[in-house]
Amino acid sequence: MQIHKNKKIRYFDLIIAIIIIYISIKIIDNYKIIFSILGKLFSIVSPFLFALIIAYILNPIMKLFEKKFKFKRGISILFTYISIVVAIIVFSVCVLPKVTSNILDMLKSIPQFAMIAQEWFNNILNNEVVKSIINTTGNFSIKPDFIISKASSVMATILNTLLSKTLSFTNSFIRWVFGFIISIYVLFDKEKIMQFAKKIIYISLKKKNGDRFIRFFKNIHNMIGVYIGIKAIDSLIIGIIAFVGLSIIRSPYVFLIALVVGVTNMIPYFGPFVGISVGFLINLFFSPLKAFVVLLFLFLLQQFDGWYLDPKLIGNKVGLSPLLIIFAVTLGGGLYGPIGMILAVPIMAVIKIYIDKFLQEYNGNTGDDTMEKENQIEESHKEGSINK
């Protein structure tokens, strides 16, 4: 009787395996249709995903109103969204028009910049040493005005890209607006949403694994809160100092360069070089001497940030070596672009904690040091919340 039952179980498992293989083959054969359906599904639910992201970003501000000013949830949400709307209006009225004007003016000046670059290049080609090198290479020929022609094609490409991006941005903007509205309800019922998510996690992973899963993402949340929040304040200070300094130097496109310096400062190691390069290259077409002064100023500003401001604000809360930070930034940028580069450092810091824990347990240690690090993350997150 037992043998007969085992045979039935084996046949049932075989039938299930055949069904799974058949479904998998059908999915592979019709992957375009599947991806199309998934794309449509994502476009439908994207406002809700955007709402979760917006609510996650605005939650610390709402908590500030609740804890510091003892406001009720509804009043805290109201003041949070009023603050954000005011900040968006101020940015749109005071900063955005000037940055847009700088970008449009630069696009108009591309032919002029190309002529200057072409003149520099022609002077280099007319140098006797360079001529002799070109003659020895043999088949090396350059059209006299190839930089101007390239610049014209580049400008046309940029304008077409801007037009297409504007149209796609309009569609995304509408979804973000819906997400912005839905996020009000997400913040209002965040405890209920979190309780529901915990129930799903515990049902799926059981108690022990569920606790580990929740603790892991809590550590990531705390590390992101500590790192991204303080790094944003650091980058804002650097952007303001850059704006003041560039204004004193009388650099062209001050708003644009200061914005690039502030935003790229969020990316460790690589970001500051991008800001410095943009400021130097823009000024190079106006005055080589001024370009050198801007280069020196931005370099000293980044040294001030690296040696004083950044350690003062962030300290050793991340706990990563420079090699790991560079690896994390490179990997994050390759996978998810600029956002990946910004989020890579705190995520890598949490992963390193768990790798250290695994190695300690493998070597027979209790892993108390790792628990201390996890507690330090939570304590630093609390300190950051109090300071904010």
Short mmCIF file of C-alpha atoms in Angstrom, two decimals:
data_model
loop_
_atom_site.label_atom_id
_atom_site.label_comp_id
_atom_site.label_asym_id
_atom_site.label_seq_id
_atom_site.Cartn_x
_atom_site.Cartn_y
_atom_site.Cartn_z
CA MET A 1 0.00 0.00 0.00
CA GLN A 2 2.85 2.36 0.93
CA ILE A 3 4.67 1.54 -2.36
CA HIS A 4 1.50 2.34 -4.33
CA LYS A 5 1.16 5.70 -2.53
CA ASN A 6 4.83 6.57 -3.24
CA LYS A 7 4.30 5.83 -6.95
CA LYS A 8 1.29 8.18 -6.99
CA ILE A 9 3.38 10.93 -5.40
CA ARG A 10 6.16 10.41 -7.97
CA TYR A 11 3.68 10.53 -10.86
CA PHE A 12 2.13 13.71 -9.40
CA ASP A 13 5.59 15.35 -9.06
CA LEU A 14 6.38 14.32 -12.64
CA ILE A 15 3.15 15.87 -13.94
CA ILE A 16 3.88 19.12 -12.02
CA ALA A 17 7.43 19.21 -13.45
CA ILE A 18 6.12 18.70 -17.01
CA ILE A 19 3.55 21.49 -16.55
CA ILE A 20 6.24 23.89 -15.22
CA ILE A 21 8.58 23.04 -18.13
CA TYR A 22 5.74 23.55 -20.63
CA ILE A 23 4.82 26.94 -19.12
CA SER A 24 8.49 27.98 -19.07
CA ILE A 25 8.91 27.09 -22.76
CA LYS A 26 5.77 29.07 -23.64
CA ILE A 27 7.04 32.10 -21.70
CA ILE A 28 10.41 31.93 -23.49
CA ASP A 29 8.71 31.58 -26.90
CA ASN A 30 6.42 34.55 -26.19
CA TYR A 31 8.82 36.71 -24.19
CA LYS A 32 7.98 39.83 -26.23
CA ILE A 33 4.29 39.56 -25.36
CA ILE A 34 5.16 38.85 -21.70
CA PHE A 35 7.46 41.90 -21.53
CA SER A 36 4.79 44.01 -23.23
CA ILE A 37 2.21 42.95 -20.63
CA LEU A 38 4.69 43.59 -17.81
CA GLY A 39 5.46 47.04 -19.28
CA LYS A 40 1.77 47.93 -19.39
CA LEU A 41 1.31 46.62 -15.85
CA PHE A 42 4.24 48.73 -14.65
CA SER A 43 2.83 51.86 -16.32
CA ILE A 44 -0.46 51.23 -14.48
CA VAL A 45 1.05 50.66 -11.03
CA SER A 46 3.95 53.14 -11.44
CA PRO A 47 2.09 56.02 -9.67
CA PHE A 48 1.77 53.77 -6.61
CA LEU A 49 5.49 52.90 -6.75
CA PHE A 50 6.33 56.61 -7.10
CA ALA A 51 4.00 57.27 -4.15
CA LEU A 52 5.99 54.82 -1.99
CA ILE A 53 9.28 56.50 -3.00
CA ILE A 54 7.93 60.01 -2.30
CA ALA A 55 6.43 58.91 1.03
CA TYR A 56 9.76 57.31 2.00
CA ILE A 57 11.63 60.56 1.23
CA LEU A 58 9.09 62.81 3.00
CA ASN A 59 8.65 60.58 6.05
CA PRO A 60 11.58 62.14 8.03
CA ILE A 61 10.12 65.63 7.52
CA MET A 62 6.71 64.47 8.70
CA LYS A 63 8.28 62.78 11.73
CA LEU A 64 10.11 66.05 12.50
CA PHE A 65 6.79 67.91 12.73
CA GLU A 66 5.29 65.11 14.82
CA LYS A 67 8.15 64.81 17.31
CA LYS A 68 9.53 68.36 17.53
CA PHE A 69 6.29 70.31 17.31
CA LYS A 70 3.94 67.60 18.69
CA PHE A 71 1.57 67.97 15.72
CA LYS A 72 -1.03 65.34 14.89
CA ARG A 73 -0.54 63.18 11.80
CA GLY A 74 -2.87 65.17 9.54
CA ILE A 75 -1.35 68.56 10.51
CA SER A 76 2.18 67.15 10.12
CA ILE A 77 1.38 65.89 6.61
CA LEU A 78 -0.16 69.27 5.72
CA PHE A 79 2.94 71.21 6.85
CA THR A 80 5.24 68.68 5.16
CA TYR A 81 3.58 69.10 1.77
CA ILE A 82 3.31 72.89 2.17
CA SER A 83 7.09 72.96 2.85
CA ILE A 84 7.84 70.82 -0.20
CA VAL A 85 5.55 72.82 -2.49
CA VAL A 86 7.13 76.10 -1.29
CA ALA A 87 10.62 74.66 -1.88
CA ILE A 88 9.63 73.53 -5.41
CA ILE A 89 8.13 76.98 -6.18
CA VAL A 90 11.24 78.80 -4.89
CA PHE A 91 13.50 76.50 -6.94
CA SER A 92 11.29 76.90 -10.05
CA VAL A 93 11.16 80.71 -9.75
CA CYS A 94 14.68 81.53 -8.54
CA VAL A 95 17.02 78.77 -9.77
CA LEU A 96 15.44 76.82 -12.64
CA PRO A 97 14.97 79.76 -15.09
CA LYS A 98 18.61 80.81 -14.67
CA VAL A 99 19.90 77.26 -15.10
CA THR A 100 17.68 76.79 -18.18
CA SER A 101 18.90 80.11 -19.56
CA ASN A 102 22.52 79.00 -19.03
CA ILE A 103 21.90 75.70 -20.86
CA LEU A 104 20.13 77.38 -23.81
CA ASP A 105 22.86 80.01 -24.04
CA MET A 106 25.49 77.27 -24.08
CA LEU A 107 23.67 75.46 -26.89
CA LYS A 108 23.60 78.69 -28.92
CA SER A 109 27.32 79.19 -28.25
CA ILE A 110 28.36 75.71 -29.45
CA PRO A 111 29.27 76.95 -32.98
CA GLN A 112 31.36 79.74 -31.43
CA PHE A 113 33.07 77.26 -29.08
CA ALA A 114 33.69 74.99 -32.07
CA MET A 115 35.38 77.83 -33.99
CA ILE A 116 37.64 78.57 -31.01
CA ALA A 117 38.51 74.88 -30.67
CA GLN A 118 39.14 74.66 -34.42
CA GLU A 119 41.51 77.63 -34.23
CA TRP A 120 43.43 76.02 -31.36
CA PHE A 121 43.59 72.76 -33.28
CA ASN A 122 44.81 74.48 -36.46
CA ASN A 123 47.56 76.22 -34.47
CA ILE A 124 48.64 72.84 -33.12
CA LEU A 125 48.65 71.32 -36.62
CA ASN A 126 50.74 74.22 -37.95
CA ASN A 127 53.41 73.57 -35.35
CA GLU A 128 56.61 72.28 -37.01
CA VAL A 129 57.10 69.41 -34.56
CA VAL A 130 53.51 68.23 -35.01
CA LYS A 131 53.84 68.53 -38.81
CA SER A 132 56.91 66.31 -38.80
CA ILE A 133 55.10 63.71 -36.66
CA ILE A 134 52.10 63.76 -39.03
CA ASN A 135 54.34 63.37 -42.06
CA THR A 136 56.09 60.34 -40.53
CA THR A 137 52.75 58.61 -39.81
CA GLY A 138 51.83 58.63 -43.51
CA ASN A 139 48.07 58.06 -43.98
CA PHE A 140 46.86 60.69 -41.52
CA SER A 141 44.57 63.35 -42.89
CA ILE A 142 42.13 65.66 -41.13
CA LYS A 143 39.68 68.02 -42.76
CA PRO A 144 40.41 71.65 -41.89
CA ASP A 145 36.95 72.32 -40.44
CA PHE A 146 36.13 68.88 -39.03
CA ILE A 147 35.56 70.21 -35.46
CA ILE A 148 32.94 72.72 -36.68
CA SER A 149 31.11 70.03 -38.66
CA LYS A 150 31.24 67.67 -35.68
CA ALA A 151 29.98 70.43 -33.37
CA SER A 152 27.02 71.10 -35.68
CA SER A 153 26.04 67.43 -35.67
CA VAL A 154 26.49 67.27 -31.91
CA MET A 155 24.23 70.31 -31.44
CA ALA A 156 21.55 68.75 -33.67
CA THR A 157 21.77 65.51 -31.69
CA ILE A 158 21.49 67.39 -28.38
CA LEU A 159 18.43 69.33 -29.56
CA ASN A 160 16.70 66.15 -30.79
CA THR A 161 17.53 64.40 -27.52
CA LEU A 162 16.20 67.31 -25.49
CA LEU A 163 12.95 67.29 -27.50
CA SER A 164 12.41 63.55 -27.05
CA LYS A 165 13.36 63.72 -23.36
CA THR A 166 10.93 66.61 -22.86
CA LEU A 167 8.07 64.52 -24.29
CA SER A 168 8.97 61.47 -22.16
CA PHE A 169 9.44 63.71 -19.12
CA THR A 170 5.90 65.07 -19.59
CA ASN A 171 4.46 61.53 -19.35
CA SER A 172 6.63 60.73 -16.32
CA PHE A 173 5.76 64.07 -14.72
CA ILE A 174 2.04 63.23 -14.81
CA ARG A 175 2.74 59.90 -13.10
CA TRP A 176 4.90 61.61 -10.47
CA VAL A 177 2.09 64.13 -9.82
CA PHE A 178 -0.35 61.26 -9.24
CA GLY A 179 2.28 59.59 -7.07
CA PHE A 180 2.70 62.84 -5.12
CA ILE A 181 -1.04 62.88 -4.36
CA ILE A 182 -1.22 59.16 -3.50
CA SER A 183 1.80 59.53 -1.17
CA ILE A 184 -0.38 61.62 1.18
CA TYR A 185 -2.52 58.54 1.87
CA VAL A 186 0.59 56.33 2.12
CA LEU A 187 2.04 58.58 4.85
CA PHE A 188 -1.30 58.76 6.64
CA ASP A 189 -1.62 54.94 6.81
CA LYS A 190 2.08 54.02 6.86
CA GLU A 191 1.82 51.95 10.08
CA LYS A 192 -1.00 49.84 8.62
CA ILE A 193 0.96 49.34 5.38
CA MET A 194 4.06 48.30 7.33
CA GLN A 195 2.07 45.88 9.48
CA PHE A 196 0.54 44.32 6.36
CA ALA A 197 4.00 44.01 4.75
CA LYS A 198 5.36 42.33 7.91
CA LYS A 199 2.50 39.81 7.91
CA ILE A 200 3.25 38.91 4.28
CA ILE A 201 6.97 38.54 5.09
CA TYR A 202 6.31 36.30 8.11
CA ILE A 203 3.82 34.18 6.17
CA SER A 204 6.32 33.76 3.31
CA LEU A 205 9.56 33.35 5.28
CA LYS A 206 8.38 32.25 8.74
CA LYS A 207 9.41 33.98 12.00
CA LYS A 208 13.18 33.42 12.10
CA ASN A 209 13.95 34.25 8.46
CA GLY A 210 11.34 37.03 8.52
CA ASP A 211 13.14 38.69 11.45
CA ARG A 212 16.45 38.47 9.56
CA PHE A 213 14.88 39.90 6.40
CA ILE A 214 13.28 42.81 8.28
CA ARG A 215 16.50 43.53 10.24
CA PHE A 216 18.54 43.57 7.02
CA PHE A 217 16.28 46.13 5.33
CA LYS A 218 16.01 48.14 8.55
CA ASN A 219 19.81 48.45 8.56
CA ILE A 220 19.79 49.53 4.91
CA HIS A 221 17.06 52.06 5.72
CA ASN A 222 19.05 53.44 8.68
CA MET A 223 22.29 53.61 6.71
CA ILE A 224 20.61 55.36 3.77
CA GLY A 225 19.00 57.81 6.19
CA VAL A 226 22.34 58.61 7.81
CA TYR A 227 24.44 58.72 4.64
CA ILE A 228 22.12 60.22 2.01
CA GLY A 229 20.60 62.81 4.34
CA ILE A 230 23.90 64.12 5.68
CA LYS A 231 25.60 63.87 2.28
CA ALA A 232 22.78 65.97 0.79
CA ILE A 233 23.43 68.67 3.41
CA ASP A 234 27.17 68.46 2.67
CA SER A 235 26.56 68.80 -1.09
CA LEU A 236 24.19 71.74 -0.55
CA ILE A 237 26.88 73.57 1.44
CA ILE A 238 29.49 72.82 -1.25
CA GLY A 239 27.10 74.02 -3.99
CA ILE A 240 26.46 77.32 -2.15
CA ILE A 241 30.19 77.91 -1.55
CA ALA A 242 30.85 77.10 -5.23
CA PHE A 243 28.18 79.62 -6.30
CA VAL A 244 29.66 82.37 -4.10
CA GLY A 245 33.24 81.64 -5.20
CA LEU A 246 32.41 81.43 -8.91
CA SER A 247 30.45 84.68 -8.66
CA ILE A 248 33.52 86.41 -7.15
CA ILE A 249 35.72 84.95 -9.92
CA ARG A 250 33.07 86.18 -12.43
CA SER A 251 32.77 82.81 -14.10
CA PRO A 252 30.18 82.44 -16.88
CA TYR A 253 27.19 80.15 -16.26
CA VAL A 254 27.59 80.38 -12.47
CA PHE A 255 24.21 78.79 -11.68
CA LEU A 256 24.80 75.85 -14.00
CA ILE A 257 28.35 75.10 -12.79
CA ALA A 258 27.40 75.46 -9.09
CA LEU A 259 24.41 73.13 -9.61
CA VAL A 260 26.62 70.53 -11.34
CA VAL A 261 29.24 70.80 -8.56
CA GLY A 262 26.59 70.38 -5.84
CA VAL A 263 24.76 67.46 -7.47
CA THR A 264 27.86 65.52 -8.54
CA ASN A 265 29.31 65.97 -5.05
CA MET A 266 26.76 63.36 -3.93
CA ILE A 267 28.79 60.71 -5.82
CA PRO A 268 31.93 59.75 -3.86
CA TYR A 269 35.36 60.05 -5.51
CA PHE A 270 34.14 60.33 -9.13
CA GLY A 271 31.55 63.10 -8.66
CA PRO A 272 33.93 65.92 -7.62
CA PHE A 273 36.09 65.31 -10.70
CA VAL A 274 33.02 65.71 -12.92
CA GLY A 275 32.15 69.05 -11.30
CA ILE A 276 35.72 70.32 -11.57
CA SER A 277 35.99 69.22 -15.24
CA VAL A 278 32.70 70.90 -16.22
CA GLY A 279 33.70 74.19 -14.58
CA PHE A 280 37.16 74.11 -16.19
CA LEU A 281 35.98 73.21 -19.73
CA ILE A 282 33.21 75.85 -19.80
CA ASN A 283 35.62 78.60 -18.69
CA LEU A 284 38.35 77.42 -21.06
CA PHE A 285 36.41 78.76 -24.08
CA PHE A 286 36.17 82.21 -22.49
CA SER A 287 39.57 82.63 -20.85
CA PRO A 288 42.29 80.01 -20.25
CA LEU A 289 43.52 82.03 -17.25
CA LYS A 290 40.04 82.13 -15.71
CA ALA A 291 39.64 78.42 -16.43
CA PHE A 292 42.82 77.72 -14.45
CA VAL A 293 41.57 79.90 -11.55
CA VAL A 294 38.22 78.04 -11.54
CA LEU A 295 40.06 74.71 -11.66
CA LEU A 296 42.20 75.72 -8.67
CA PHE A 297 39.21 77.06 -6.71
CA LEU A 298 37.04 73.96 -7.26
CA PHE A 299 39.99 71.68 -6.47
CA LEU A 300 40.63 73.49 -3.15
CA LEU A 301 36.89 73.42 -2.42
CA GLN A 302 36.83 69.63 -2.87
CA GLN A 303 39.91 69.32 -0.63
CA PHE A 304 38.08 71.33 2.04
CA ASP A 305 35.09 68.99 1.65
CA GLY A 306 37.18 65.81 1.67
CA TRP A 307 39.44 66.69 4.57
CA TYR A 308 37.16 68.76 6.82
CA LEU A 309 33.44 69.12 5.98
CA ASP A 310 32.66 65.53 4.95
CA PRO A 311 34.43 63.88 7.95
CA LYS A 312 32.86 66.47 10.28
CA LEU A 313 29.31 65.67 9.08
CA ILE A 314 29.50 61.97 8.17
CA GLY A 315 32.51 60.87 10.24
CA ASN A 316 33.12 57.13 10.13
CA LYS A 317 29.44 56.16 10.08
CA VAL A 318 29.79 54.30 6.77
CA GLY A 319 32.87 52.31 7.77
CA LEU A 320 34.12 51.45 4.26
CA SER A 321 37.64 51.62 2.89
CA PRO A 322 38.27 53.83 -0.18
CA LEU A 323 38.74 50.71 -2.34
CA LEU A 324 35.31 49.33 -1.36
CA ILE A 325 33.68 52.73 -1.91
CA ILE A 326 35.18 53.00 -5.42
CA PHE A 327 34.09 49.41 -6.18
CA ALA A 328 30.56 50.09 -4.89
CA VAL A 329 30.22 53.33 -6.85
CA THR A 330 31.50 51.69 -10.05
CA LEU A 331 29.17 48.70 -9.67
CA GLY A 332 26.16 50.85 -8.73
CA GLY A 333 26.77 53.24 -11.61
CA GLY A 334 27.13 50.39 -14.10
CA LEU A 335 23.84 48.81 -12.98
CA TYR A 336 21.58 51.78 -12.20
CA GLY A 337 23.36 54.96 -13.33
CA PRO A 338 23.71 58.05 -11.08
CA ILE A 339 21.08 56.85 -8.58
CA GLY A 340 22.94 53.56 -8.24
CA MET A 341 26.20 55.44 -7.62
CA ILE A 342 24.59 57.42 -4.77
CA LEU A 343 22.86 54.45 -3.11
CA ALA A 344 25.77 52.03 -3.62
CA VAL A 345 27.82 53.23 -0.63
CA PRO A 346 25.23 52.76 2.17
CA ILE A 347 24.06 49.45 0.68
CA MET A 348 27.65 48.21 0.42
CA ALA A 349 28.24 49.26 4.06
CA VAL A 350 25.34 47.06 5.23
CA ILE A 351 26.45 44.15 3.02
CA LYS A 352 29.95 44.43 4.52
CA ILE A 353 28.48 44.15 8.03
CA TYR A 354 26.78 40.87 7.11
CA ILE A 355 29.87 39.53 5.32
CA ASP A 356 31.93 40.32 8.45
CA LYS A 357 29.28 38.54 10.54
CA PHE A 358 29.45 35.46 8.29
CA LEU A 359 33.27 35.38 8.45
CA GLN A 360 33.24 35.74 12.23
CA GLU A 361 30.73 32.91 12.62
CA TYR A 362 32.76 30.80 10.16
CA ASN A 363 35.88 31.36 12.27
CA GLY A 364 33.98 30.35 15.41
CA ASN A 365 33.32 33.82 16.82
CA THR A 366 29.99 34.89 18.26
CA GLY A 367 29.49 37.82 15.89
CA ASP A 368 29.07 40.28 18.79
CA ASP A 369 31.22 42.87 16.97
CA THR A 370 28.84 42.79 14.03
CA MET A 371 25.84 43.17 16.33
CA GLU A 372 27.60 46.20 17.81
CA LYS A 373 28.01 47.66 14.30
CA GLU A 374 24.34 47.10 13.55
CA ASN A 375 23.44 48.84 16.82
CA GLN A 376 25.81 51.69 15.93
CA ILE A 377 23.93 52.16 12.64
CA GLU A 378 20.64 52.42 14.54
CA GLU A 379 22.17 54.81 17.10
CA SER A 380 23.70 57.02 14.38
CA HIS A 381 20.34 57.05 12.60
CA LYS A 382 18.69 58.22 15.84
CA GLU A 383 21.37 60.90 16.30
CA GLY A 384 20.84 62.05 12.70
CA SER A 385 17.10 62.29 13.28
CA ILE A 386 17.65 64.33 16.45
CA ASN A 387 20.11 66.67 14.69
CA LYS A 388 17.67 67.17 11.83
#
